[in-house]
Short mmCIF file of C-alpha atoms in Angstrom, two decimals:
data_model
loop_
_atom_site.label_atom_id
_atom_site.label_comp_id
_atom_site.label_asym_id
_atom_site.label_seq_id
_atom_site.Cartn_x
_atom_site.Cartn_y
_atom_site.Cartn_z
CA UNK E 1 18.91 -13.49 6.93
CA UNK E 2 21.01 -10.69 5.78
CA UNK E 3 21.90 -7.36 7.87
CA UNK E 4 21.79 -5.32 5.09
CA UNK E 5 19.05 -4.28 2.29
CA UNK E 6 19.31 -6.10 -0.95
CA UNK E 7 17.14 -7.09 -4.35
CA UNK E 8 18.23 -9.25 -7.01
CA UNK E 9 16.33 -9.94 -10.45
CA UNK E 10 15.54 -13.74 -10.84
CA UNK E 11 13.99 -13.37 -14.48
CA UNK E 12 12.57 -10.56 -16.60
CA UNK E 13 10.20 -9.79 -19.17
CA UNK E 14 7.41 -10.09 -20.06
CA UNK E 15 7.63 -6.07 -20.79
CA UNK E 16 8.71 -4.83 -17.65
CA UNK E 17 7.49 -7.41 -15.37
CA UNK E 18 10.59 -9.47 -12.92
CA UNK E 19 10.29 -12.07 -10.35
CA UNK E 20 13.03 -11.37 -7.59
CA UNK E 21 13.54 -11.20 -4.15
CA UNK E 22 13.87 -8.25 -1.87
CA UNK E 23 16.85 -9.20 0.86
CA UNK E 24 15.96 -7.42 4.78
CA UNK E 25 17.37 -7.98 7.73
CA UNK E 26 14.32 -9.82 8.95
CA UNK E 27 14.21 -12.30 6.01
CA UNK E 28 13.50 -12.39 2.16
CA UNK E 29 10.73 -11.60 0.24
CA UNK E 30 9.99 -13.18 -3.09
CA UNK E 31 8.88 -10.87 -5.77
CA UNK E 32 6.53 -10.02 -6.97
CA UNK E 33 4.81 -9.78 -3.58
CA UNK E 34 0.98 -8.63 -1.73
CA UNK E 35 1.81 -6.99 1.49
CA UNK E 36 -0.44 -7.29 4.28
CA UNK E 37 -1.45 -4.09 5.87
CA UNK E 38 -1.26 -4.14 9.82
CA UNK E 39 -2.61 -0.07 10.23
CA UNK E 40 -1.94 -0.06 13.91
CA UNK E 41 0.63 -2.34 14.40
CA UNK E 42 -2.21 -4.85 13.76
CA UNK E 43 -3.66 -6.87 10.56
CA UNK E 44 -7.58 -6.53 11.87
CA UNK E 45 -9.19 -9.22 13.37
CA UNK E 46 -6.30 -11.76 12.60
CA UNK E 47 -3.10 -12.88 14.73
CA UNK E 48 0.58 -12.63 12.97
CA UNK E 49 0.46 -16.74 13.51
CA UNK E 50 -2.68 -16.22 11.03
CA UNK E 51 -0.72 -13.87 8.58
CA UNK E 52 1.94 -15.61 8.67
CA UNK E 53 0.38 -18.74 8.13
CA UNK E 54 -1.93 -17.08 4.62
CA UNK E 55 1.37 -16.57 3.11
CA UNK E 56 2.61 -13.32 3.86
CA UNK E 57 5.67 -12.46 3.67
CA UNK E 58 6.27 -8.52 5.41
CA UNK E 59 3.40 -6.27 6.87
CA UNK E 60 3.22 -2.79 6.59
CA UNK E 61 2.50 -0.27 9.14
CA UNK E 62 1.02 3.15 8.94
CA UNK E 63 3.54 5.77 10.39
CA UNK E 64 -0.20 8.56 11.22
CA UNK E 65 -1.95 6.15 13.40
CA UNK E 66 1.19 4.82 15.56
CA UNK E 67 2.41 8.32 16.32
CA UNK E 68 -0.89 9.11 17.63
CA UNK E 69 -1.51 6.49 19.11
CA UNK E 70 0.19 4.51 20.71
CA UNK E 71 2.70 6.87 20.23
CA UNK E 72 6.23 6.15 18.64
CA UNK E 73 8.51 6.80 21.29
CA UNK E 74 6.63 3.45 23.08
CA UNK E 75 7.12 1.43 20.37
CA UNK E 76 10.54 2.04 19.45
CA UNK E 77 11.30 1.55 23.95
CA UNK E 78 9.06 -2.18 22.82
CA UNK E 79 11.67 -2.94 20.23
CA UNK E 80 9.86 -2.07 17.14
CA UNK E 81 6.46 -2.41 15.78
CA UNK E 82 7.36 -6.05 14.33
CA UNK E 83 8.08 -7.12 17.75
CA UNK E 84 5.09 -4.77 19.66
CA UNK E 85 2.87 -7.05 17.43
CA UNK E 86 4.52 -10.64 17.72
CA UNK E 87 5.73 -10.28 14.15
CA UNK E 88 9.29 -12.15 13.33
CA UNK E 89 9.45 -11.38 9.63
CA UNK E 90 10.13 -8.26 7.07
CA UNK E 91 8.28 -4.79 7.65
CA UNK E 92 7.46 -1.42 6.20
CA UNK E 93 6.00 1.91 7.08
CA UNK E 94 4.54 4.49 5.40
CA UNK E 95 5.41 7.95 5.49
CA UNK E 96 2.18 9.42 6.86
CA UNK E 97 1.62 11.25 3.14
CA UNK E 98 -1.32 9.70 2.57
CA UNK E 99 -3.00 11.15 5.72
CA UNK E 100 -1.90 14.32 4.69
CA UNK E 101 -4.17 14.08 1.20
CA UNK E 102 -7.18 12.30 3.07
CA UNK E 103 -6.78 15.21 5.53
CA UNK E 104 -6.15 17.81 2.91
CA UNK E 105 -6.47 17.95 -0.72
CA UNK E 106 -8.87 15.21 -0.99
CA UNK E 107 -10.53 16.21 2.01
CA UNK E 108 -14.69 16.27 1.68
CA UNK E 109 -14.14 15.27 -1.74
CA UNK E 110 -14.86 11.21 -1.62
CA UNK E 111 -11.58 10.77 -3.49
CA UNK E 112 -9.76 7.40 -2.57
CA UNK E 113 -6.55 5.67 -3.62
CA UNK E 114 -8.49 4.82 -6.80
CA UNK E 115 -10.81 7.55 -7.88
CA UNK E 116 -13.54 6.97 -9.88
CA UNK E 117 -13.61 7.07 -13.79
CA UNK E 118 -13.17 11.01 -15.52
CA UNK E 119 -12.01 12.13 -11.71
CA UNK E 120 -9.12 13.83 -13.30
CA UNK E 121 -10.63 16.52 -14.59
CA UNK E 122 -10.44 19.37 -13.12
CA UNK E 123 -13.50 22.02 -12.71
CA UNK E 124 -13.34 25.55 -13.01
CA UNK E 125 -11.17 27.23 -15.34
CA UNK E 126 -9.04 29.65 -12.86
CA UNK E 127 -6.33 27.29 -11.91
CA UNK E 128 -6.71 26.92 -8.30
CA UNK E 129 -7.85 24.11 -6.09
CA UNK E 130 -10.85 22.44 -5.38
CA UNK E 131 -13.39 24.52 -2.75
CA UNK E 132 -13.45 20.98 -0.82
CA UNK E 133 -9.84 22.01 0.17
CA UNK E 134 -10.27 24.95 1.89
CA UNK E 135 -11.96 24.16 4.81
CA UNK E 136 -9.49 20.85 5.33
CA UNK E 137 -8.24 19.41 8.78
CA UNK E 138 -4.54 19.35 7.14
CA UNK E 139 -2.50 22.76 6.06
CA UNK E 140 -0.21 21.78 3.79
CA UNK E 141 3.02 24.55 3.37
CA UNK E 142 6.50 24.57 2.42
CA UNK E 143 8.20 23.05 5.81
CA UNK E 144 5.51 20.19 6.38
CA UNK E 145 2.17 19.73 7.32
CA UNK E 146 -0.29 20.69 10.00
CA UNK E 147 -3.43 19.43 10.94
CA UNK E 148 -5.39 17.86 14.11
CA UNK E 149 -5.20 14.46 15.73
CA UNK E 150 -8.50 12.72 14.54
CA UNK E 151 -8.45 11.43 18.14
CA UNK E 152 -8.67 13.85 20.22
CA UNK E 153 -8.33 16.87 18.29
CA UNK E 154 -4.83 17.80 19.77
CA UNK E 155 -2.76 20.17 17.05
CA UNK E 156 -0.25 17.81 15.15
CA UNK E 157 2.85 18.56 12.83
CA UNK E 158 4.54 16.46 10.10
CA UNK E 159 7.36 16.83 8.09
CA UNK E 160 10.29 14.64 6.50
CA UNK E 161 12.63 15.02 9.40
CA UNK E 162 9.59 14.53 11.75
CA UNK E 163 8.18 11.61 9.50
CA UNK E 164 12.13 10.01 9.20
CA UNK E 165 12.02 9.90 13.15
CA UNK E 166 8.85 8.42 13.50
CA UNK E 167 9.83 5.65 11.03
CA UNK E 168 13.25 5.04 12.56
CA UNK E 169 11.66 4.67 16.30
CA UNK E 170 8.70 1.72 14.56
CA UNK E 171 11.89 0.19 13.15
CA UNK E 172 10.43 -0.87 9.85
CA UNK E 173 13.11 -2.53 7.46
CA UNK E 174 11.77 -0.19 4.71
CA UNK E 175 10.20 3.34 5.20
CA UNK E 176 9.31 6.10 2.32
CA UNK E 177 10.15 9.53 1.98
CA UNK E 178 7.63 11.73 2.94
CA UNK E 179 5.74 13.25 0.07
CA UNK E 180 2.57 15.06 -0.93
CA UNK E 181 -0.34 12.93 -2.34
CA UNK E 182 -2.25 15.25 -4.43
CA UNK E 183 -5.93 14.58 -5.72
CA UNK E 184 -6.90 13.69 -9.42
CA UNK E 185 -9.33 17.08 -8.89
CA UNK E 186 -6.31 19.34 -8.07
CA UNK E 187 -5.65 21.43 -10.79
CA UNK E 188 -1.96 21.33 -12.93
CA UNK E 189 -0.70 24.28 -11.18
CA UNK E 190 -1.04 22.95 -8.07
CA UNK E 191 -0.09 18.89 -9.17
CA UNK E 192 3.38 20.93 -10.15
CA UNK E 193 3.70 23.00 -6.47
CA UNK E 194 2.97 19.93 -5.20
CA UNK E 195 5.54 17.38 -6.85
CA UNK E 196 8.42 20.38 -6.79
CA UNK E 197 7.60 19.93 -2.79
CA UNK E 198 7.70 16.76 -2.95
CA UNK E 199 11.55 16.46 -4.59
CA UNK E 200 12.67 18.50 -1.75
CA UNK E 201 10.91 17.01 0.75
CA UNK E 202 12.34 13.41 -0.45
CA UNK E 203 15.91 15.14 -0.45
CA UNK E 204 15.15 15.76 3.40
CA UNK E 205 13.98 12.93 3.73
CA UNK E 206 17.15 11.24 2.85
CA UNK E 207 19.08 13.59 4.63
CA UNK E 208 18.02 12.91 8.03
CA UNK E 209 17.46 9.32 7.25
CA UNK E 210 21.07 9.20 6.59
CA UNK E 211 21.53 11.11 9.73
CA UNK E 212 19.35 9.03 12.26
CA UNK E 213 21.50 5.94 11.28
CA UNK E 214 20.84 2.43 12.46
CA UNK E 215 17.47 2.29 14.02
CA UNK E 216 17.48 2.90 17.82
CA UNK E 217 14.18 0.23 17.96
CA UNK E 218 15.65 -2.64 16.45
CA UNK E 219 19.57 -1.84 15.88
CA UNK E 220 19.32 -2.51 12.20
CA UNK E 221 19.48 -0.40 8.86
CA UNK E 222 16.59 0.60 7.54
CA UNK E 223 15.94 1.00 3.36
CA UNK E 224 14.00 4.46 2.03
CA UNK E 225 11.85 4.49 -0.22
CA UNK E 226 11.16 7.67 -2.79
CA UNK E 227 7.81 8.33 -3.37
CA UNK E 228 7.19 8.80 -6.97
CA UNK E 229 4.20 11.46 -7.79
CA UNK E 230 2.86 13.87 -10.87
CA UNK E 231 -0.88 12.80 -10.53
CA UNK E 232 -2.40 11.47 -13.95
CA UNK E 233 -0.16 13.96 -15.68
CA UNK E 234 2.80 12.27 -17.71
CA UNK E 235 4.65 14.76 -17.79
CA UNK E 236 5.10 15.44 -14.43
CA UNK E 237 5.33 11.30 -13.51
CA UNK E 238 8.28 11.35 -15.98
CA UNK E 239 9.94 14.20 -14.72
CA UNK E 240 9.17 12.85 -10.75
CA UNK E 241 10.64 9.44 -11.89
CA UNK E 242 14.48 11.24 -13.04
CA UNK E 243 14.38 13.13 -10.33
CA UNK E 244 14.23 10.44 -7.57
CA UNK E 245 15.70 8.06 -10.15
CA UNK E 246 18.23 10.32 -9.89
CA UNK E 247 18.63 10.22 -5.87
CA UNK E 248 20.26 7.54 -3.30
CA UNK E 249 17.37 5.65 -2.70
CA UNK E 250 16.95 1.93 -1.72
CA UNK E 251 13.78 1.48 -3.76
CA UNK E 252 10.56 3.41 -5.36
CA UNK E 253 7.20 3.64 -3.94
CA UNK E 254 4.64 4.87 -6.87
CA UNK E 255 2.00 7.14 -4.91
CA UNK E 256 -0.98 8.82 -5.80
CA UNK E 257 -4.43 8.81 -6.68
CA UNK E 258 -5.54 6.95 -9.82
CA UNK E 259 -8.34 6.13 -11.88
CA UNK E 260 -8.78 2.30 -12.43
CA UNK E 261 -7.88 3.24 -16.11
CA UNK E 262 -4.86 5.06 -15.06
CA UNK E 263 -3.36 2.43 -13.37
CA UNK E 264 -1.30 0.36 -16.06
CA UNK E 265 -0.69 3.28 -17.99
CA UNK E 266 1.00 5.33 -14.99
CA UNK E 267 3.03 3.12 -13.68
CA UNK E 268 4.74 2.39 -16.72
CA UNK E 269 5.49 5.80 -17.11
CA UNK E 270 7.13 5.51 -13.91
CA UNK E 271 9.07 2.46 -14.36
CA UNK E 272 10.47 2.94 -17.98
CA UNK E 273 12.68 5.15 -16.30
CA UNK E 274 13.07 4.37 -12.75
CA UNK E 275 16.11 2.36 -12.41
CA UNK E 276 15.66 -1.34 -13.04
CA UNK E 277 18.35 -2.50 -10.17
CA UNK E 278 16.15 -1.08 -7.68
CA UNK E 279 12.51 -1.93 -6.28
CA UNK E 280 8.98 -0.09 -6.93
CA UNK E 281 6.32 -0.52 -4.67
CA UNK E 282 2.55 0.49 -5.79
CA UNK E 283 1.43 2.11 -2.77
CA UNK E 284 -2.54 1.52 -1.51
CA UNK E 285 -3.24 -0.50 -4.56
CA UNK E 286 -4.74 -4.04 -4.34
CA UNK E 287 -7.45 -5.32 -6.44
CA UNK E 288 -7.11 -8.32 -8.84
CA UNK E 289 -6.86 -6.70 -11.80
CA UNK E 290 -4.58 -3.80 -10.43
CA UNK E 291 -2.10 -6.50 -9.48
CA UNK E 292 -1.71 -7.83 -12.67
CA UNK E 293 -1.17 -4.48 -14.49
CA UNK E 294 1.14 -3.48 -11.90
CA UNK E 295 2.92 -6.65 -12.09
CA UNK E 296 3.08 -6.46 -15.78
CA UNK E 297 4.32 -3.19 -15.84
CA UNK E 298 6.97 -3.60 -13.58
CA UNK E 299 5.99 -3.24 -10.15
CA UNK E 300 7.39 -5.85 -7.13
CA UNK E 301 5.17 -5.06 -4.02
CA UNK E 302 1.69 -3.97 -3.32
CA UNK E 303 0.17 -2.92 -0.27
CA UNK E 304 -3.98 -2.70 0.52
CA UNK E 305 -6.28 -2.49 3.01
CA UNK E 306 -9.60 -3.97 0.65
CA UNK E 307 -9.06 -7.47 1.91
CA UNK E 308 -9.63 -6.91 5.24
CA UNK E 309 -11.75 -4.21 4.62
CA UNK E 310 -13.89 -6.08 2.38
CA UNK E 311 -14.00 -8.78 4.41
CA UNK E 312 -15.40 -7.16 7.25
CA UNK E 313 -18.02 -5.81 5.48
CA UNK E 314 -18.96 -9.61 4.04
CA UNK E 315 -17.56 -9.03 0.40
CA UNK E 316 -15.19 -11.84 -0.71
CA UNK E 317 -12.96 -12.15 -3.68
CA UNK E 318 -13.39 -15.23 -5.69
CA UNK E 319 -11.76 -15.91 -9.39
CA UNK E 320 -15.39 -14.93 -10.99
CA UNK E 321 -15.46 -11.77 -9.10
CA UNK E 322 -16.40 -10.20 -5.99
CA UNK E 323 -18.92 -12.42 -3.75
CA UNK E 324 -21.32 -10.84 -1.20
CA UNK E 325 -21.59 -13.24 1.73
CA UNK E 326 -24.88 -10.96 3.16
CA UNK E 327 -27.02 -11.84 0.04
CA UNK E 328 -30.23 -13.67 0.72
CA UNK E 329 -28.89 -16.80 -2.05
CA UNK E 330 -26.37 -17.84 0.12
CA UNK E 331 -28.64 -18.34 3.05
CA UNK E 332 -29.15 -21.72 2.36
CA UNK E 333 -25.43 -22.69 0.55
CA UNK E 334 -24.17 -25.10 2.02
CA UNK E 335 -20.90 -24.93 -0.52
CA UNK E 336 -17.44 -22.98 0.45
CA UNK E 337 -16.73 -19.34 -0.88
CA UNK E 338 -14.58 -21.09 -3.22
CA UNK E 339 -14.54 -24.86 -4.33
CA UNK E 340 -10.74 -24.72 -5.35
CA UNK E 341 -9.23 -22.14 -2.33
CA UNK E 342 -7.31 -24.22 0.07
CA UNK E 343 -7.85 -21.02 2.75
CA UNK E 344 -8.54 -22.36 6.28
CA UNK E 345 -11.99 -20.81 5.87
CA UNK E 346 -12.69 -22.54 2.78
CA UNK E 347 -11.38 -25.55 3.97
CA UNK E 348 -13.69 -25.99 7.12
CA UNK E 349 -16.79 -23.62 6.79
CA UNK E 350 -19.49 -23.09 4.11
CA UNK E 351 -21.32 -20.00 2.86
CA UNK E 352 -24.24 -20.43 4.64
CA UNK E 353 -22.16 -20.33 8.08
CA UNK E 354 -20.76 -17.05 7.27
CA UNK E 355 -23.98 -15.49 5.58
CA UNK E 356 -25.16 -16.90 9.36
CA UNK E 357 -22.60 -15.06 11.16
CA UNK E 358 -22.76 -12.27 9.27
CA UNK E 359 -26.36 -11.68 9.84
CA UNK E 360 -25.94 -12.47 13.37
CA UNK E 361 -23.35 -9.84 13.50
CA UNK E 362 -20.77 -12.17 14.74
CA UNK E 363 -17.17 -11.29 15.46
CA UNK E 364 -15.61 -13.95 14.11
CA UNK E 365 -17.16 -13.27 10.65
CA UNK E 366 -15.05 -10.78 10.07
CA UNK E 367 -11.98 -13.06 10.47
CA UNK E 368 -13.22 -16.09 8.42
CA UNK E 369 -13.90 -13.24 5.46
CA UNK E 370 -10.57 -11.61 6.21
CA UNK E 371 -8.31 -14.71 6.20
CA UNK E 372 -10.31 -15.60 3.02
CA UNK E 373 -9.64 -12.56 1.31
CA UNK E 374 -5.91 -12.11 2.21
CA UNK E 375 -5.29 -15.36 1.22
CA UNK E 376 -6.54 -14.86 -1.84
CA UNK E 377 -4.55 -11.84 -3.10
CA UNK E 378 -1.18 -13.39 -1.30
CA UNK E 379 -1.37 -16.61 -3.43
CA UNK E 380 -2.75 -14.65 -6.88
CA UNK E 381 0.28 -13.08 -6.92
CA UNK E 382 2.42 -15.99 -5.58
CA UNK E 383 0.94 -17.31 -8.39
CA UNK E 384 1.73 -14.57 -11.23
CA UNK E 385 5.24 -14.39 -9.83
CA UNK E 386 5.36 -18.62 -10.19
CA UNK E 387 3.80 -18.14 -13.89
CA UNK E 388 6.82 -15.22 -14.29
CA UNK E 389 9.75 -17.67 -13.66
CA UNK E 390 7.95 -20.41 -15.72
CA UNK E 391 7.15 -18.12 -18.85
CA UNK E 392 2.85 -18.02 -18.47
CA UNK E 393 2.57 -15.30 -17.23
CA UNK E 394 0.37 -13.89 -20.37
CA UNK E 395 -1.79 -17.20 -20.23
CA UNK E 396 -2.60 -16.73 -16.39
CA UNK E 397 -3.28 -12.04 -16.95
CA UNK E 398 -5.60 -13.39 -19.38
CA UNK E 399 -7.27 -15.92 -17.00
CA UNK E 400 -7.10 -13.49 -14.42
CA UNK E 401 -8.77 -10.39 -16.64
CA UNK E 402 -11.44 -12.65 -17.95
CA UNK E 403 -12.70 -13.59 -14.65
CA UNK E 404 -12.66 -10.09 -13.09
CA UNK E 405 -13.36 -8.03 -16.08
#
């Protein structure tokens, strides 16, 4: 272990793609790297013996839902979120932005991490928002943002010094600058008011971060993050990447909303000019194929909730695409999900048991699907990161796009 935040470059190329190794001061992580999400201080319906046990190597938290509930003062007096949840090995936490455009700009508007094809056009021709914003839960203004606890309603305030607090009391190892996620329907006016507030909001950011210290929860340093935005706009990602290239960070978190098509071609906007010495982190951004492009052009973590998501909801990854468990032809299967996964699910239980438990709506479905799932993104990109250091890693995006293209 080291006390202090590190990343060195094992091998580059191809492009922009590295295998490395991010250095925290609860243990390593080998790049390129899937990170499991644990919203609530918790990876759903699995134990951290479990997630540690599919491979991963850090979890990330999600700064909104611990400072409502349970609260962030309690887990910082608890010694952390890693140690609230029985979890001995690297963390992050977001910076609550992302709430802020589910709550606001993207509110009403079914617009997700990855929108859906042609999203970034914007309608109307007078240069102002989207009517779905209007009437959002979230104000957005030049100090922070307000909106209203989804639980119970009570009146809520964000901003970076607020979010930097937060972060510091859950005692992540690595925590982003608060930002503004903006919506591929937002006009470009408003994608530029945004990303201006969103440079000095990552200056605060820093500020207090470098003012809070050592973390009072776990009495270690803590890395920031800059949050990289500019929507589907080159222009603006170009200019966002100099300006926080330009700024003390630890690392780079890439943010936004995207169109699958946007993806690739994003991010390498971004990374061209971020600064190589430094790591990038895709943030809410999981699938197959989106792990790949990212990896390829040069990104080194990814975090997603669609595993366990998906999982719950009985849809499984497998290398010929997604698999839904509820279907009436897997009744009768008597195969695993997947004949070559060595998952613990795989290994012990067929299709038909969890098309069984499914339809009998047990709880334990959800975990068989879940450790499934997570296992299989953890160990794709264990594998794309093995096929970086050995020079294959064209052969195996290839494999990878034919199967889930």
């Amino acid at each position: 272990m080291t006390e202090r935040f590190g990343f060195s470059i094992e091998r580059s190329g191809p492009g922009l793609a590295r295998a490395g190794t991010i250095h925290t001061p609860h243990g390593d992580i080998p790049t390129p790297a899937f990170i499991a999400v644990g919203t609530k201080a918790t990876v759903k319906a699995l134990t951290p013996e479990m997630v540690r046990e599919l491979g991963a190597s850090a979890v990330l938290a999600n700064t909104y839902h611990l400072m409502l509930e349970p609260g962030a003062e309690l887990v910082r007096d608890a010694g952390g979120f890693a140690k609230f949840m029985h979890w001995d090995g690297p963390t992050f936490t977001d910076s609550g932005g992302f709430q802020v455009f589910s709550l606001g700009s993207a509110f009403g508007g079914g617009v997700t991490k990855v929108a859906k094809e042609g999203a970034n056009a914007v309608s109307g021709t007078d240069g102002r928002r989207q009517k779905q914003s209007h009437a959002a839960p979230a104000k957005v203004d030049e100090d922070g943002v307000t909106f209203k606890s989804h639980i119970d309603g009570s009146p809520q305030r964000l901003t970076p010094e607020r979010s930097m607090a937060i972060q510091h009391d859950l005692g992540a190892d690595i925590l982003f600058a608060f930002d503004e996620c903006t919506s591929p329907h937002d006009s470009p006016e408003y994608q530029r008011e945004a990303l201006d507030r969103t440079h000095a909001w990552a200056k605060r950011s820093l500020d207090e971060h470098g003012r809070l210290g050592v973390s009072e929860a776990t009495g270690t340093m803590q890395a920031l993050f800059g949050v990289v935005q500019g929507g589907a706009f080159q222009d603006l990602r170009e200019e966002s990447a100099r300006i926080l290239g330009a700024m003390d960070f630890d690392g780079y978190g890439i943010g936004g909303s995207f169109t699958k098509e946007d993806i690739g071609t994003a991010v390498r906007w971004v990374n061209t000019i971020l600064p190589a010495e430094k790591p990038r982190h895709l943030l809410g951004i999981g699938e197959p194929i989106d792990l790949v492009l990212g990896i390829e052009n040069g990104v080194d973590t990814f975090d997603c909730v669609a595993p366990t998501r998906l999982g719950r909801n009985g849809a499984l990854y497998t290398a010929e695409g997604r698999l839904n468990i509820t279907n009436a032809a897997y009744v009768r299967d008597l195969g695993p999900i997947e004949i070559n996964c060595a998952c613990y699910t795989c290994a012990h239980f067929t299709r038909a048991y969890l098309a069984h438990l499914f339809r009998a709506d047990e709880m334990l479905a959800g975990t068989l699907a879940s450790i499934h799932n997570l296992y299989f993104l953890i160990h794709l990109v264990g594998r794309l990161r093995q096929a970086l250091l050995n020079g294959r890693f064209e052969e195996l995006k290839q494999e990878v796009l034919a199967m889930n293209g």
